[in-house]
Tab-separated table of C-alpha atoms in Angstrom:
chain	number	residue	atom	x	y	z
A	1	MET	CA	0.000	0.000	0.000
A	2	TYR	CA	1.253	3.457	-0.790
A	3	PHE	CA	0.456	6.627	1.085
A	4	PHE	CA	1.158	10.089	-0.223
A	5	GLN	CA	3.394	12.390	1.756
A	6	GLU	CA	3.884	15.787	0.215
A	7	ASP	CA	7.443	16.835	-0.385
A	8	PRO	CA	7.598	20.618	0.189
A	9	ASN	CA	10.646	20.845	-2.073
A	10	ASP	CA	8.855	19.195	-4.976
A	11	ILE	CA	6.607	22.032	-6.075
A	12	ASN	CA	7.525	22.022	-9.733
A	13	PRO	CA	9.504	18.920	-10.704
A	14	LYS	CA	11.013	18.764	-14.161
A	15	ARG	CA	9.095	16.663	-16.606
A	16	LYS	CA	10.956	14.354	-18.940
A	17	ASP	CA	8.755	13.019	-21.659
A	18	VAL	CA	9.383	9.842	-23.609
A	19	ARG	CA	11.896	11.607	-25.847
A	20	GLY	CA	13.898	12.802	-22.837
A	21	ASN	CA	13.951	16.436	-23.993
A	22	ASP	CA	12.615	18.267	-20.966
A	23	GLY	CA	14.422	21.533	-21.774
A	24	GLU	CA	13.713	21.638	-25.487
A	25	ASP	CA	10.045	20.755	-24.970
A	26	LYS	CA	9.662	23.648	-22.524
A	27	ALA	CA	11.268	26.100	-24.906
A	28	GLN	CA	9.058	24.960	-27.766
A	29	SER	CA	5.875	25.332	-25.757
A	30	VAL	CA	6.784	28.920	-24.762
A	31	GLU	CA	7.402	29.882	-28.382
A	32	THR	CA	4.290	28.321	-29.802
A	33	LEU	CA	1.650	29.283	-27.222
A	34	PRO	CA	-1.325	31.020	-28.844
A	35	PRO	CA	-2.203	34.536	-27.614
A	36	GLY	CA	-3.875	34.563	-24.191
A	37	LYS	CA	-2.645	31.079	-23.290
A	38	VAL	CA	-0.252	30.200	-20.452
A	39	ARG	CA	1.788	27.130	-19.656
A	40	TRP	CA	0.217	25.165	-16.838
A	41	GLN	CA	3.212	26.011	-14.627
A	42	ASP	CA	2.294	29.715	-14.915
A	43	PHE	CA	-1.415	29.357	-14.164
A	44	ASP	CA	-2.465	31.269	-11.032
A	45	GLN	CA	-3.714	28.421	-8.851
A	46	ASP	CA	-4.153	30.583	-5.749
A	47	ALA	CA	-6.477	33.057	-7.445
A	48	TYR	CA	-8.503	30.322	-9.197
A	49	VAL	CA	-8.977	28.042	-6.177
A	50	GLY	CA	-9.065	30.857	-3.621
A	51	ALA	CA	-12.291	32.280	-5.046
A	52	THR	CA	-14.350	29.239	-3.985
A	53	MET	CA	-12.666	28.032	-0.793
A	54	VAL	CA	-14.787	26.689	2.058
A	55	ARG	CA	-15.463	29.433	4.584
A	56	SER	CA	-14.851	28.963	8.280
A	57	GLY	CA	-17.756	27.091	9.869
A	58	GLN	CA	-19.006	25.630	6.565
A	59	ASP	CA	-19.178	21.871	6.014
A	60	PRO	CA	-16.195	20.887	3.802
A	61	TYR	CA	-18.222	17.956	2.388
A	62	ALA	CA	-21.395	19.882	1.565
A	63	ARG	CA	-20.669	20.859	-2.026
A	64	ASN	CA	-18.693	17.920	-3.404
A	65	LYS	CA	-19.301	15.045	-0.953
A	66	PHE	CA	-15.544	14.911	-0.447
A	67	ASN	CA	-13.367	17.015	1.857
A	68	GLN	CA	-12.899	20.168	-0.217
A	69	VAL	CA	-10.712	21.792	2.469
A	70	GLU	CA	-8.104	19.024	2.070
A	71	SER	CA	-8.342	19.146	-1.723
A	72	ASP	CA	-7.871	22.932	-1.774
A	73	LYS	CA	-4.680	22.679	0.326
A	74	LEU	CA	-2.836	20.637	-2.310
A	75	ARG	CA	-0.691	22.082	-5.059
A	76	MET	CA	-1.965	21.517	-8.585
A	77	ASP	CA	1.163	19.498	-9.421
A	78	ARG	CA	1.617	17.648	-6.123
A	79	SER	CA	3.798	14.548	-6.069
A	80	ILE	CA	2.042	11.207	-5.948
A	81	PRO	CA	3.698	7.792	-5.521
A	82	ASP	CA	4.525	5.844	-8.661
A	83	THR	CA	2.302	2.813	-8.025
A	84	ARG	CA	3.293	0.845	-11.116
A	85	HIS	CA	4.883	-2.599	-10.998
A	86	ASP	CA	8.684	-2.665	-11.352
A	87	GLN	CA	8.379	-4.232	-14.812
A	88	CYS	CA	6.301	-1.271	-15.998
A	89	GLN	CA	8.848	1.208	-14.661
A	90	ARG	CA	11.576	-0.428	-16.779
A	91	LYS	CA	9.560	-0.651	-19.972
A	92	GLN	CA	10.219	1.573	-22.988
A	93	TRP	CA	7.076	2.779	-24.750
A	94	ARG	CA	6.621	3.425	-28.453
A	95	ILE	CA	7.063	7.062	-29.488
A	96	ASP	CA	5.199	6.859	-32.803
A	97	LEU	CA	1.724	6.778	-31.230
A	98	SER	CA	-1.211	8.926	-32.310
A	99	ALA	CA	-2.018	11.893	-30.091
A	100	THR	CA	-5.247	11.868	-28.106
A	101	SER	CA	-7.991	14.351	-27.271
A	102	VAL	CA	-8.751	14.127	-23.541
A	103	VAL	CA	-12.445	14.736	-22.802
A	104	ILE	CA	-13.331	15.724	-19.225
A	105	THR	CA	-16.944	16.498	-18.377
A	106	PHE	CA	-17.900	18.189	-15.123
A	107	HIS	CA	-20.784	19.788	-13.231
A	108	ASN	CA	-20.019	21.981	-10.198
A	109	GLU	CA	-16.688	20.228	-9.619
A	110	ALA	CA	-14.371	21.553	-6.880
A	111	ARG	CA	-11.958	23.869	-8.676
A	112	SER	CA	-8.901	22.362	-6.966
A	113	ALA	CA	-9.845	18.809	-8.052
A	114	LEU	CA	-10.626	19.880	-11.627
A	115	LEU	CA	-7.371	21.838	-11.907
A	116	ARG	CA	-5.318	18.888	-10.578
A	117	THR	CA	-6.964	16.612	-13.162
A	118	VAL	CA	-5.995	18.957	-16.013
A	119	VAL	CA	-2.464	19.598	-14.729
A	120	SER	CA	-1.792	15.903	-14.126
A	121	VAL	CA	-2.689	15.162	-17.761
A	122	LEU	CA	-0.261	17.823	-19.013
A	123	LYS	CA	2.482	17.047	-16.493
A	124	LYS	CA	2.418	13.243	-16.728
A	125	SER	CA	2.000	12.864	-20.518
A	126	PRO	CA	4.538	13.313	-23.326
A	127	SER	CA	3.430	16.616	-24.822
A	128	HIS	CA	3.282	15.302	-28.398
A	129	LEU	CA	0.657	12.755	-27.305
A	130	ILE	CA	-1.808	15.346	-25.962
A	131	LYS	CA	-3.556	17.047	-28.866
A	132	GLU	CA	-5.961	18.915	-26.574
A	133	ILE	CA	-7.935	18.720	-23.362
A	134	ILE	CA	-11.630	19.368	-23.929
A	135	LEU	CA	-13.480	20.423	-20.793
A	136	VAL	CA	-17.230	20.059	-21.170
A	137	ASP	CA	-18.934	22.177	-18.505
A	138	ASP	CA	-22.352	20.606	-18.009
A	139	TYR	CA	-24.053	23.854	-16.980
A	140	SER	CA	-22.193	24.420	-13.694
A	141	ASN	CA	-23.571	27.203	-11.506
A	142	ASP	CA	-20.435	29.292	-12.085
A	143	PRO	CA	-19.325	29.423	-15.744
A	144	GLU	CA	-15.874	30.614	-14.627
A	145	ASP	CA	-15.097	27.180	-13.116
A	146	GLY	CA	-14.326	26.062	-16.663
A	147	ALA	CA	-13.798	29.345	-18.493
A	148	LEU	CA	-10.758	30.339	-16.410
A	149	LEU	CA	-9.063	26.995	-17.157
A	150	GLY	CA	-9.373	27.812	-20.857
A	151	LYS	CA	-6.267	29.991	-20.433
A	152	ILE	CA	-4.090	26.899	-19.930
A	153	GLU	CA	-2.189	25.503	-22.920
A	154	LYS	CA	-4.108	22.914	-24.978
A	155	VAL	CA	-7.329	23.362	-22.940
A	156	ARG	CA	-10.597	24.043	-24.788
A	157	VAL	CA	-13.803	24.692	-22.871
A	158	LEU	CA	-17.296	23.886	-24.129
A	159	ARG	CA	-20.215	24.910	-21.919
A	160	ASN	CA	-23.689	23.385	-22.209
A	161	ASP	CA	-26.512	25.925	-22.083
A	162	ARG	CA	-28.594	23.503	-20.004
A	163	ARG	CA	-27.942	20.389	-17.938
A	164	GLU	CA	-27.309	17.495	-20.345
A	165	GLY	CA	-25.755	14.814	-18.138
A	166	LEU	CA	-22.631	12.703	-18.554
A	167	MET	CA	-23.470	10.806	-21.746
A	168	ARG	CA	-24.600	13.714	-23.915
A	169	SER	CA	-21.759	15.888	-22.567
A	170	ARG	CA	-19.166	13.240	-23.412
A	171	VAL	CA	-20.562	12.879	-26.920
A	172	ARG	CA	-20.374	16.650	-27.380
A	173	GLY	CA	-16.716	16.566	-26.348
A	174	ALA	CA	-15.989	13.575	-28.570
A	175	ASP	CA	-17.657	15.222	-31.571
A	176	ALA	CA	-15.475	18.298	-31.100
A	177	ALA	CA	-12.265	16.272	-30.685
A	178	GLN	CA	-9.585	16.695	-33.344
A	179	ALA	CA	-7.379	13.703	-32.481
A	180	LYS	CA	-7.826	10.150	-33.777
A	181	VAL	CA	-7.992	8.706	-30.255
A	182	LEU	CA	-10.374	9.694	-27.455
A	183	THR	CA	-9.476	9.593	-23.767
A	184	PHE	CA	-12.343	10.021	-21.296
A	185	LEU	CA	-11.509	11.045	-17.717
A	186	ASP	CA	-13.598	12.029	-14.715
A	187	SER	CA	-13.089	15.514	-13.291
A	188	HIS	CA	-11.486	14.375	-9.992
A	189	CYS	CA	-8.555	12.253	-11.198
A	190	GLU	CA	-4.765	12.387	-11.054
A	191	CYS	CA	-2.728	10.684	-13.749
A	192	ASN	CA	0.385	8.732	-12.752
A	193	GLU	CA	3.766	8.283	-14.461
A	194	HIS	CA	3.551	7.130	-18.095
A	195	TRP	CA	-0.172	6.441	-17.701
A	196	LEU	CA	-0.963	7.282	-21.314
A	197	GLU	CA	1.529	5.396	-23.487
A	198	PRO	CA	0.438	1.840	-22.523
A	199	LEU	CA	-3.194	2.734	-23.258
A	200	LEU	CA	-2.448	4.330	-26.634
A	201	GLU	CA	-0.163	1.448	-27.573
A	202	ARG	CA	-2.935	-1.149	-27.139
A	203	VAL	CA	-5.411	0.878	-29.179
A	204	ALA	CA	-2.794	1.475	-31.901
A	205	GLU	CA	-2.401	-2.304	-32.270
A	206	ASP	CA	-6.143	-2.921	-32.610
A	207	LYS	CA	-8.725	-0.166	-32.919
A	208	THR	CA	-11.538	-2.362	-31.541
A	209	ARG	CA	-9.916	-2.419	-28.102
A	210	VAL	CA	-11.415	-0.206	-25.417
A	211	VAL	CA	-8.796	0.155	-22.698
A	212	SER	CA	-8.776	1.389	-19.102
A	213	PRO	CA	-6.080	2.067	-16.529
A	214	ILE	CA	-5.945	0.466	-13.108
A	215	ILE	CA	-7.775	2.964	-10.946
A	216	ASP	CA	-5.927	3.940	-7.777
A	217	VAL	CA	-7.816	5.469	-4.859
A	218	ILE	CA	-7.600	9.101	-3.822
A	219	ASN	CA	-9.028	9.151	-0.307
A	220	MET	CA	-12.120	11.395	-0.154
A	221	ASP	CA	-11.318	12.516	3.418
A	222	ASN	CA	-7.591	13.277	3.407
A	223	PHE	CA	-6.721	13.041	-0.323
A	224	GLN	CA	-3.924	10.525	0.207
A	225	TYR	CA	-3.126	8.649	-2.997
A	226	VAL	CA	-3.280	4.887	-2.409
A	227	GLY	CA	-2.172	2.341	-5.009
A	228	ALA	CA	-4.706	-0.363	-5.889
A	229	SER	CA	-3.344	-3.899	-5.988
A	230	ALA	CA	-3.018	-5.503	-9.401
A	231	ASP	CA	-1.785	-8.739	-10.912
A	232	LEU	CA	0.276	-8.395	-14.058
A	233	LYS	CA	-1.291	-10.826	-16.478
A	234	GLY	CA	0.805	-10.519	-19.587
A	235	GLY	CA	0.545	-6.747	-19.674
A	236	MET	CA	-3.250	-6.574	-19.825
A	237	TYR	CA	-6.342	-8.464	-18.848
A	238	LEU	CA	-9.797	-8.682	-20.307
A	239	THR	CA	-12.676	-7.400	-18.226
A	240	PRO	CA	-16.404	-7.916	-18.693
A	241	MET	CA	-17.154	-4.377	-17.490
A	242	ILE	CA	-15.369	-1.038	-17.420
A	243	ALA	CA	-15.691	1.274	-14.456
A	244	GLY	CA	-17.241	3.878	-16.723
A	245	GLY	CA	-15.342	7.078	-16.125
A	246	LEU	CA	-11.860	6.370	-17.442
A	247	PHE	CA	-11.121	4.757	-20.784
A	248	VAL	CA	-9.403	5.227	-24.139
A	249	MET	CA	-10.748	4.245	-27.560
A	250	ASP	CA	-10.271	4.978	-31.229
A	251	LYS	CA	-12.494	7.902	-32.267
A	252	SER	CA	-13.720	6.334	-35.502
A	253	TYR	CA	-14.554	3.131	-33.616
A	254	PHE	CA	-16.432	5.120	-30.939
A	255	GLU	CA	-18.559	6.620	-33.737
A	256	GLU	CA	-19.021	3.369	-35.642
A	257	LEU	CA	-20.131	1.630	-32.429
A	258	GLY	CA	-22.850	4.191	-31.726
A	259	LYS	CA	-21.119	6.618	-29.302
A	260	TYR	CA	-23.371	6.669	-26.197
A	261	ASP	CA	-27.095	6.146	-25.799
A	262	MET	CA	-28.102	9.822	-26.015
A	263	MET	CA	-31.443	9.154	-24.347
A	264	MET	CA	-29.803	8.137	-21.082
A	265	ASP	CA	-30.008	10.884	-18.479
A	266	VAL	CA	-27.470	12.489	-16.112
A	267	TRP	CA	-25.423	9.513	-14.891
A	268	GLY	CA	-25.587	5.774	-14.284
A	269	GLY	CA	-25.882	2.620	-16.367
A	270	GLU	CA	-23.757	3.945	-19.220
A	271	ASN	CA	-20.823	1.707	-18.261
A	272	LEU	CA	-23.067	-1.390	-18.444
A	273	GLU	CA	-24.438	-0.309	-21.804
A	274	ILE	CA	-21.087	0.433	-23.413
A	275	SER	CA	-19.567	-2.750	-21.939
A	276	PHE	CA	-22.315	-4.987	-23.361
A	277	ARG	CA	-22.153	-3.148	-26.690
A	278	VAL	CA	-18.364	-3.370	-27.121
A	279	TRP	CA	-18.250	-7.110	-26.391
A	280	GLN	CA	-21.428	-8.138	-28.230
A	281	CYS	CA	-20.532	-6.105	-31.320
A	282	GLY	CA	-17.011	-7.416	-31.910
A	283	GLY	CA	-14.725	-5.342	-29.695
A	284	SER	CA	-13.018	-6.063	-26.374
A	285	LEU	CA	-12.485	-4.356	-23.024
A	286	GLU	CA	-9.047	-4.437	-21.421
A	287	ILE	CA	-7.518	-3.185	-18.198
A	288	ILE	CA	-3.860	-2.249	-18.638
A	289	PRO	CA	-1.903	-2.728	-15.380
A	290	CYS	CA	1.006	-0.475	-16.426
A	291	SER	CA	-1.397	2.482	-16.627
A	292	ARG	CA	-2.392	4.037	-13.308
A	293	VAL	CA	-4.834	6.881	-12.678
A	294	GLY	CA	-6.054	7.955	-9.250
A	295	HIS	CA	-9.748	8.715	-8.712
A	296	VAL	CA	-11.687	10.210	-5.798
A	297	PHE	CA	-14.364	7.670	-4.865
A	298	ARG	CA	-17.317	9.218	-3.044
A	299	LYS	CA	-20.063	7.574	-1.046
A	300	GLN	CA	-22.823	9.692	-2.608
A	301	HIS	CA	-23.458	12.041	-5.509
A	302	PRO	CA	-22.965	15.745	-4.962
A	303	TYR	CA	-25.316	16.776	-7.735
A	304	THR	CA	-29.035	16.626	-8.249
A	305	PHE	CA	-30.861	14.238	-10.543
A	306	PRO	CA	-34.072	15.418	-12.209
A	307	GLY	CA	-36.692	12.953	-10.938
A	308	GLY	CA	-34.401	11.462	-8.267
A	309	SER	CA	-31.233	9.400	-8.622
A	310	GLY	CA	-32.960	6.033	-8.219
A	311	THR	CA	-35.404	6.717	-11.051
A	312	VAL	CA	-32.708	8.022	-13.399
A	313	PHE	CA	-30.440	5.045	-12.722
A	314	ALA	CA	-33.333	2.592	-13.202
A	315	ARG	CA	-34.365	4.274	-16.475
A	316	ASN	CA	-30.812	4.111	-17.831
A	317	THR	CA	-30.157	0.516	-16.771
A	318	ARG	CA	-33.572	-0.501	-18.082
A	319	ARG	CA	-32.673	0.929	-21.507
A	320	ALA	CA	-29.436	-1.102	-21.428
A	321	ALA	CA	-31.326	-4.256	-20.407
A	322	GLU	CA	-34.047	-3.857	-23.055
A	323	VAL	CA	-31.559	-3.301	-25.884
A	324	TRP	CA	-28.787	-5.758	-25.010
A	325	MET	CA	-29.900	-8.479	-22.590
A	326	ASP	CA	-32.503	-10.388	-24.657
A	327	GLU	CA	-34.538	-12.788	-22.496
A	328	TYR	CA	-32.033	-12.374	-19.645
A	329	LYS	CA	-33.572	-8.975	-18.916
A	330	ASN	CA	-36.187	-10.905	-16.888
A	331	PHE	CA	-33.506	-11.706	-14.324
A	332	TYR	CA	-32.582	-8.030	-14.124
A	333	TYR	CA	-36.235	-7.243	-13.403
A	334	ALA	CA	-36.337	-10.035	-10.825
A	335	ALA	CA	-33.354	-8.540	-9.030
A	336	VAL	CA	-34.553	-4.927	-9.419
A	337	PRO	CA	-38.365	-5.142	-9.477
A	338	SER	CA	-38.802	-1.391	-9.038
A	339	ALA	CA	-37.333	-0.859	-12.536
A	340	ARG	CA	-40.387	-2.457	-14.183
A	341	ASN	CA	-42.474	0.646	-13.590
A	342	VAL	CA	-39.949	3.215	-14.822
A	343	PRO	CA	-40.610	4.471	-18.379
A	344	TYR	CA	-37.488	4.020	-20.502
A	345	GLY	CA	-38.353	5.907	-23.706
A	346	ASN	CA	-37.885	4.877	-27.316
A	347	ILE	CA	-35.121	2.328	-28.030
A	348	GLN	CA	-35.781	1.775	-31.739
A	349	SER	CA	-32.605	3.496	-32.954
A	350	ARG	CA	-30.469	1.442	-30.524
A	351	MET	CA	-32.138	-1.798	-31.639
A	352	GLU	CA	-31.426	-0.827	-35.263
A	353	LEU	CA	-27.788	-0.109	-34.336
A	354	ARG	CA	-27.508	-3.584	-32.793
A	355	LYS	CA	-28.886	-5.158	-35.955
A	356	ARG	CA	-26.700	-3.054	-38.266
A	357	LEU	CA	-23.536	-4.043	-36.381
A	358	SER	CA	-24.564	-7.742	-36.397
A	359	CYS	CA	-24.056	-7.923	-32.639
A	360	LYS	CA	-24.033	-11.236	-30.796
A	361	PRO	CA	-26.768	-12.286	-28.348
A	362	PHE	CA	-26.436	-11.718	-24.609
A	363	LYS	CA	-26.171	-15.493	-24.127
A	364	TRP	CA	-22.862	-15.354	-26.026
A	365	TYR	CA	-21.635	-12.587	-23.689
A	366	LEU	CA	-22.521	-14.667	-20.614
A	367	GLU	CA	-20.882	-17.822	-21.942
A	368	ASN	CA	-17.741	-16.276	-23.430
A	369	VAL	CA	-17.045	-13.043	-21.569
A	370	TYR	CA	-18.578	-13.356	-18.122
A	371	PRO	CA	-19.032	-17.059	-17.349
A	372	GLU	CA	-18.513	-16.461	-13.605
A	373	LEU	CA	-21.597	-14.237	-13.384
A	374	ARG	CA	-24.297	-15.980	-11.358
A	375	VAL	CA	-27.252	-16.017	-13.715
A	376	PRO	CA	-30.169	-18.283	-12.892
A	377	ASP	CA	-30.602	-21.064	-15.395
A	378	HIS	CA	-33.759	-22.904	-16.361
A	379	GLN	CA	-33.029	-25.499	-13.684
A	380	ASP	CA	-33.197	-22.944	-10.860
A	381	ILE	CA	-36.460	-23.071	-8.957
A	382	ALA	CA	-36.608	-19.456	-7.788
A	383	PHE	CA	-34.520	-16.300	-7.980
A	384	GLY	CA	-34.283	-12.679	-6.821
A	385	ALA	CA	-35.130	-11.196	-3.441
A	386	LEU	CA	-36.617	-13.360	-0.680
A	387	GLN	CA	-39.280	-11.080	0.692
A	388	GLN	CA	-41.229	-10.899	3.937
A	389	GLY	CA	-43.578	-7.920	3.899
A	390	THR	CA	-41.415	-4.843	3.279
A	391	ASN	CA	-38.261	-6.639	4.466
A	392	CYS	CA	-35.932	-8.958	2.560
A	393	LEU	CA	-33.460	-11.680	3.481
A	394	ASP	CA	-30.080	-9.907	3.553
A	395	THR	CA	-26.485	-11.055	4.013
A	396	LEU	CA	-25.897	-7.825	6.002
A	397	GLY	CA	-22.524	-7.744	4.251
A	398	HIS	CA	-21.387	-10.928	5.993
A	399	PHE	CA	-19.315	-13.657	4.372
A	400	ALA	CA	-18.546	-17.283	5.240
A	401	ASP	CA	-19.678	-18.215	8.729
A	402	GLY	CA	-21.624	-14.971	9.138
A	403	VAL	CA	-25.285	-14.806	10.120
A	404	VAL	CA	-28.069	-13.493	7.874
A	405	GLY	CA	-30.844	-11.075	8.755
A	406	VAL	CA	-33.684	-9.079	7.315
A	407	TYR	CA	-33.373	-5.545	6.019
A	408	GLU	CA	-35.729	-3.174	4.260
A	409	CYS	CA	-36.099	-4.319	0.631
A	410	HIS	CA	-34.131	-2.020	-1.686
A	411	ASN	CA	-34.899	-3.819	-4.975
A	412	ALA	CA	-31.303	-3.452	-6.121
A	413	GLY	CA	-30.029	-7.037	-5.869
A	414	GLY	CA	-26.640	-7.120	-4.125
A	415	ASN	CA	-26.862	-8.502	-0.582
A	416	GLN	CA	-30.537	-9.330	-1.169
A	417	GLU	CA	-30.096	-11.550	-4.232
A	418	TRP	CA	-30.753	-15.268	-3.722
A	419	ALA	CA	-31.471	-18.379	-5.778
A	420	LEU	CA	-33.180	-21.625	-4.823
A	421	THR	CA	-31.398	-24.181	-6.985
A	422	LYS	CA	-32.567	-27.530	-8.339
A	423	ASP	CA	-30.335	-29.288	-5.788
A	424	LYS	CA	-32.259	-27.480	-3.016
A	425	SER	CA	-29.642	-24.911	-1.969
A	426	VAL	CA	-30.559	-21.312	-1.098
A	427	LYS	CA	-27.546	-19.545	-2.610
A	428	HIS	CA	-26.018	-16.079	-2.525
A	429	MET	CA	-23.061	-16.202	-4.940
A	430	ASP	CA	-21.051	-19.216	-3.673
A	431	LEU	CA	-22.501	-19.140	-0.135
A	432	CYS	CA	-25.487	-21.207	1.020
A	433	LEU	CA	-27.946	-20.923	3.904
A	434	THR	CA	-26.777	-23.572	6.389
A	435	VAL	CA	-28.532	-24.957	9.467
A	436	VAL	CA	-25.820	-25.268	12.113
A	437	ASP	CA	-27.813	-27.406	14.552
A	438	ARG	CA	-31.072	-29.198	13.701
A	439	ALA	CA	-32.944	-27.998	16.809
A	440	PRO	CA	-35.600	-25.248	16.982
A	441	GLY	CA	-33.963	-21.872	17.615
A	442	SER	CA	-30.751	-22.860	15.821
A	443	LEU	CA	-29.004	-20.016	13.955
A	444	ILE	CA	-28.683	-19.949	10.181
A	445	LYS	CA	-25.150	-19.300	8.888
A	446	LEU	CA	-23.710	-18.496	5.473
A	447	GLN	CA	-21.266	-21.239	4.489
A	448	GLY	CA	-19.574	-22.302	1.288
A	449	CYS	CA	-21.989	-24.394	-0.788
A	450	ARG	CA	-21.280	-28.144	-0.697
A	451	GLU	CA	-23.036	-30.508	-3.053
A	452	ASN	CA	-24.392	-33.150	-0.683
A	453	ASP	CA	-24.508	-31.291	2.638
A	454	SER	CA	-27.896	-32.060	4.209
A	455	ARG	CA	-27.562	-28.954	6.399
A	456	GLN	CA	-27.992	-26.860	3.215
A	457	LYS	CA	-31.136	-28.475	1.724
A	458	TRP	CA	-34.374	-26.458	1.561
A	459	GLU	CA	-37.775	-26.752	-0.143
A	460	GLN	CA	-40.688	-24.441	-0.713
A	461	ILE	CA	-43.976	-25.526	0.911
A	462	GLU	CA	-47.527	-24.202	1.223
A	463	SER	CA	-47.812	-22.691	-2.277
A	464	ASN	CA	-44.224	-21.434	-2.210
A	465	SER	CA	-44.911	-19.262	0.846
A	466	LYS	CA	-42.436	-20.919	3.238
A	467	LEU	CA	-38.954	-22.407	3.194
A	468	ARG	CA	-38.584	-25.688	5.066
A	469	HIS	CA	-35.241	-27.214	5.950
A	470	VAL	CA	-35.386	-30.756	4.541
A	471	GLY	CA	-33.189	-32.443	7.155
A	472	SER	CA	-35.019	-31.151	10.230
A	473	ASN	CA	-38.505	-30.226	8.920
A	474	LEU	CA	-38.063	-26.818	10.605
A	475	CYS	CA	-38.934	-23.550	8.815
A	476	LEU	CA	-36.859	-20.427	8.129
A	477	ASP	CA	-37.983	-17.835	10.679
A	478	SER	CA	-37.196	-14.156	11.293
A	479	ARG	CA	-38.587	-13.784	14.843
A	480	ASN	CA	-35.094	-13.516	16.371
A	481	ALA	CA	-33.652	-11.348	13.601
A	482	LYS	CA	-33.056	-8.377	15.890
A	483	ASN	CA	-31.268	-10.504	18.479
A	484	GLY	CA	-28.555	-11.920	16.319
A	485	GLY	CA	-29.921	-13.481	13.141
A	486	LEU	CA	-32.442	-15.805	11.488
A	487	THR	CA	-33.230	-19.213	12.937
A	488	VAL	CA	-35.150	-22.384	12.106
A	489	GLU	CA	-38.307	-22.970	14.140
A	490	ILE	CA	-41.195	-25.463	14.222
A	491	CYS	CA	-43.294	-24.690	11.138
A	492	SER	CA	-46.358	-22.612	12.000
A	493	PRO	CA	-48.712	-20.038	10.420
A	494	SER	CA	-46.567	-17.245	11.923
A	495	LEU	CA	-45.895	-14.230	9.673
A	496	SER	CA	-42.211	-14.518	10.609
A	497	GLN	CA	-42.123	-17.689	8.452
A	498	GLN	CA	-43.728	-16.210	5.325
A	499	TRP	CA	-41.153	-15.863	2.513
A	500	LYS	CA	-41.684	-15.150	-1.172
A	501	PHE	CA	-39.126	-15.152	-3.994
A	502	THR	CA	-39.397	-12.329	-6.536
A	503	LEU	CA	-39.376	-14.836	-9.370
A	504	ASN	CA	-40.521	-18.448	-9.147
A	505	LEU	CA	-39.204	-20.052	-12.317
A	506	GLN	CA	-40.994	-23.369	-11.858
A	507	GLN	CA	-44.571	-22.754	-10.893
């Protein structure tokens, strides 16, 4: 694990790009700067950030849902640890790569975080590989957040005249881009040493690759930069999903593949949609371990969603499910029943795109790209949430040997997603509900599923309204949930024994 400690002497370290000409590069950039532009080193950070600093007594988390006071303290070009593997640090990268346009969209971003993102791109990239940085201001309250950064070399600012959301803003930036390769970044990132070359190299070899860095963590409370762990698997590894915010792809391929779904709103679901689309339509997603970019992960969104974040996310993911998941969308609805009632708009143009690109079915994606995903098959008996009134059976975040409980149903899968299999297991991922002791009042534990373990065998009885443990003839019961977990009790008409799966596949 790496922790950042600021070196007060390292305010403006020299940059050596891949050609090793730190002095010459600097001289060139001074000579060729257009009127009104400044090198990033000469940008007035104090004036820009100082105008929006948190006042004494104000909550530092209120505006951005991260600690803005800590972010504002940092220099725009602070040192961060080089978190790459030793092999990456020794590697020589190609110098004949195409330049990229970096597209960064933002809405009311903290100025210090946005500035560090821009500066890290310019500082940590060979200058000949950065054609431009396009900032798309998605109608922030203060237009100067973006406009003032337009003074920095290579930065162009586009401002939406109304709130458009992430997908439409990214497409606007991509449409304006002049380079052959697009790089999408979030507005609270910091690029690490030689982050760009390994990404551009993979795309140069095959334009149907969509590539992402390993995403390091910038702590939202103290802004320490912490390296994420990573296995080097031959220089890259395939991934069924991208995180969404940070990736590089060929511009012509981005256009050919249908850009983004422009009818998705604000944020959410776009990473699922683009991941399904890339794989099913002939491309691939890769994570490149030699590329590292830090990202501030927050626990909640700082911005508003028209109609509420849950509705927007459900609408977007429902569009992705309807277009790409074929009959498997029924399992999505089983796991997220609330999505059924959310209108998702017209998907005809996306269906036509899928047909035009001769994309493969979702079954192919599950079998070839994501075989480890737990999808119910036709032999499962029931699937989804296991509901009791407004509460649902929940792992409570526990793992092997942990107890289970009930928690208010959130209709979002996760800890509340279960399957009753044909071999009579009640499964959550690779854990099964296990009766520790076959006496009434015995606690239920989560344990690794074992094929012929009689402590893990269950059946539905009384019109699928109860779950009875086969070995003891006792029923799953929630009466002691508040005192330490679920138990098995003598079967009775009690409401604490009423359980209903979202989806019974064998009626």
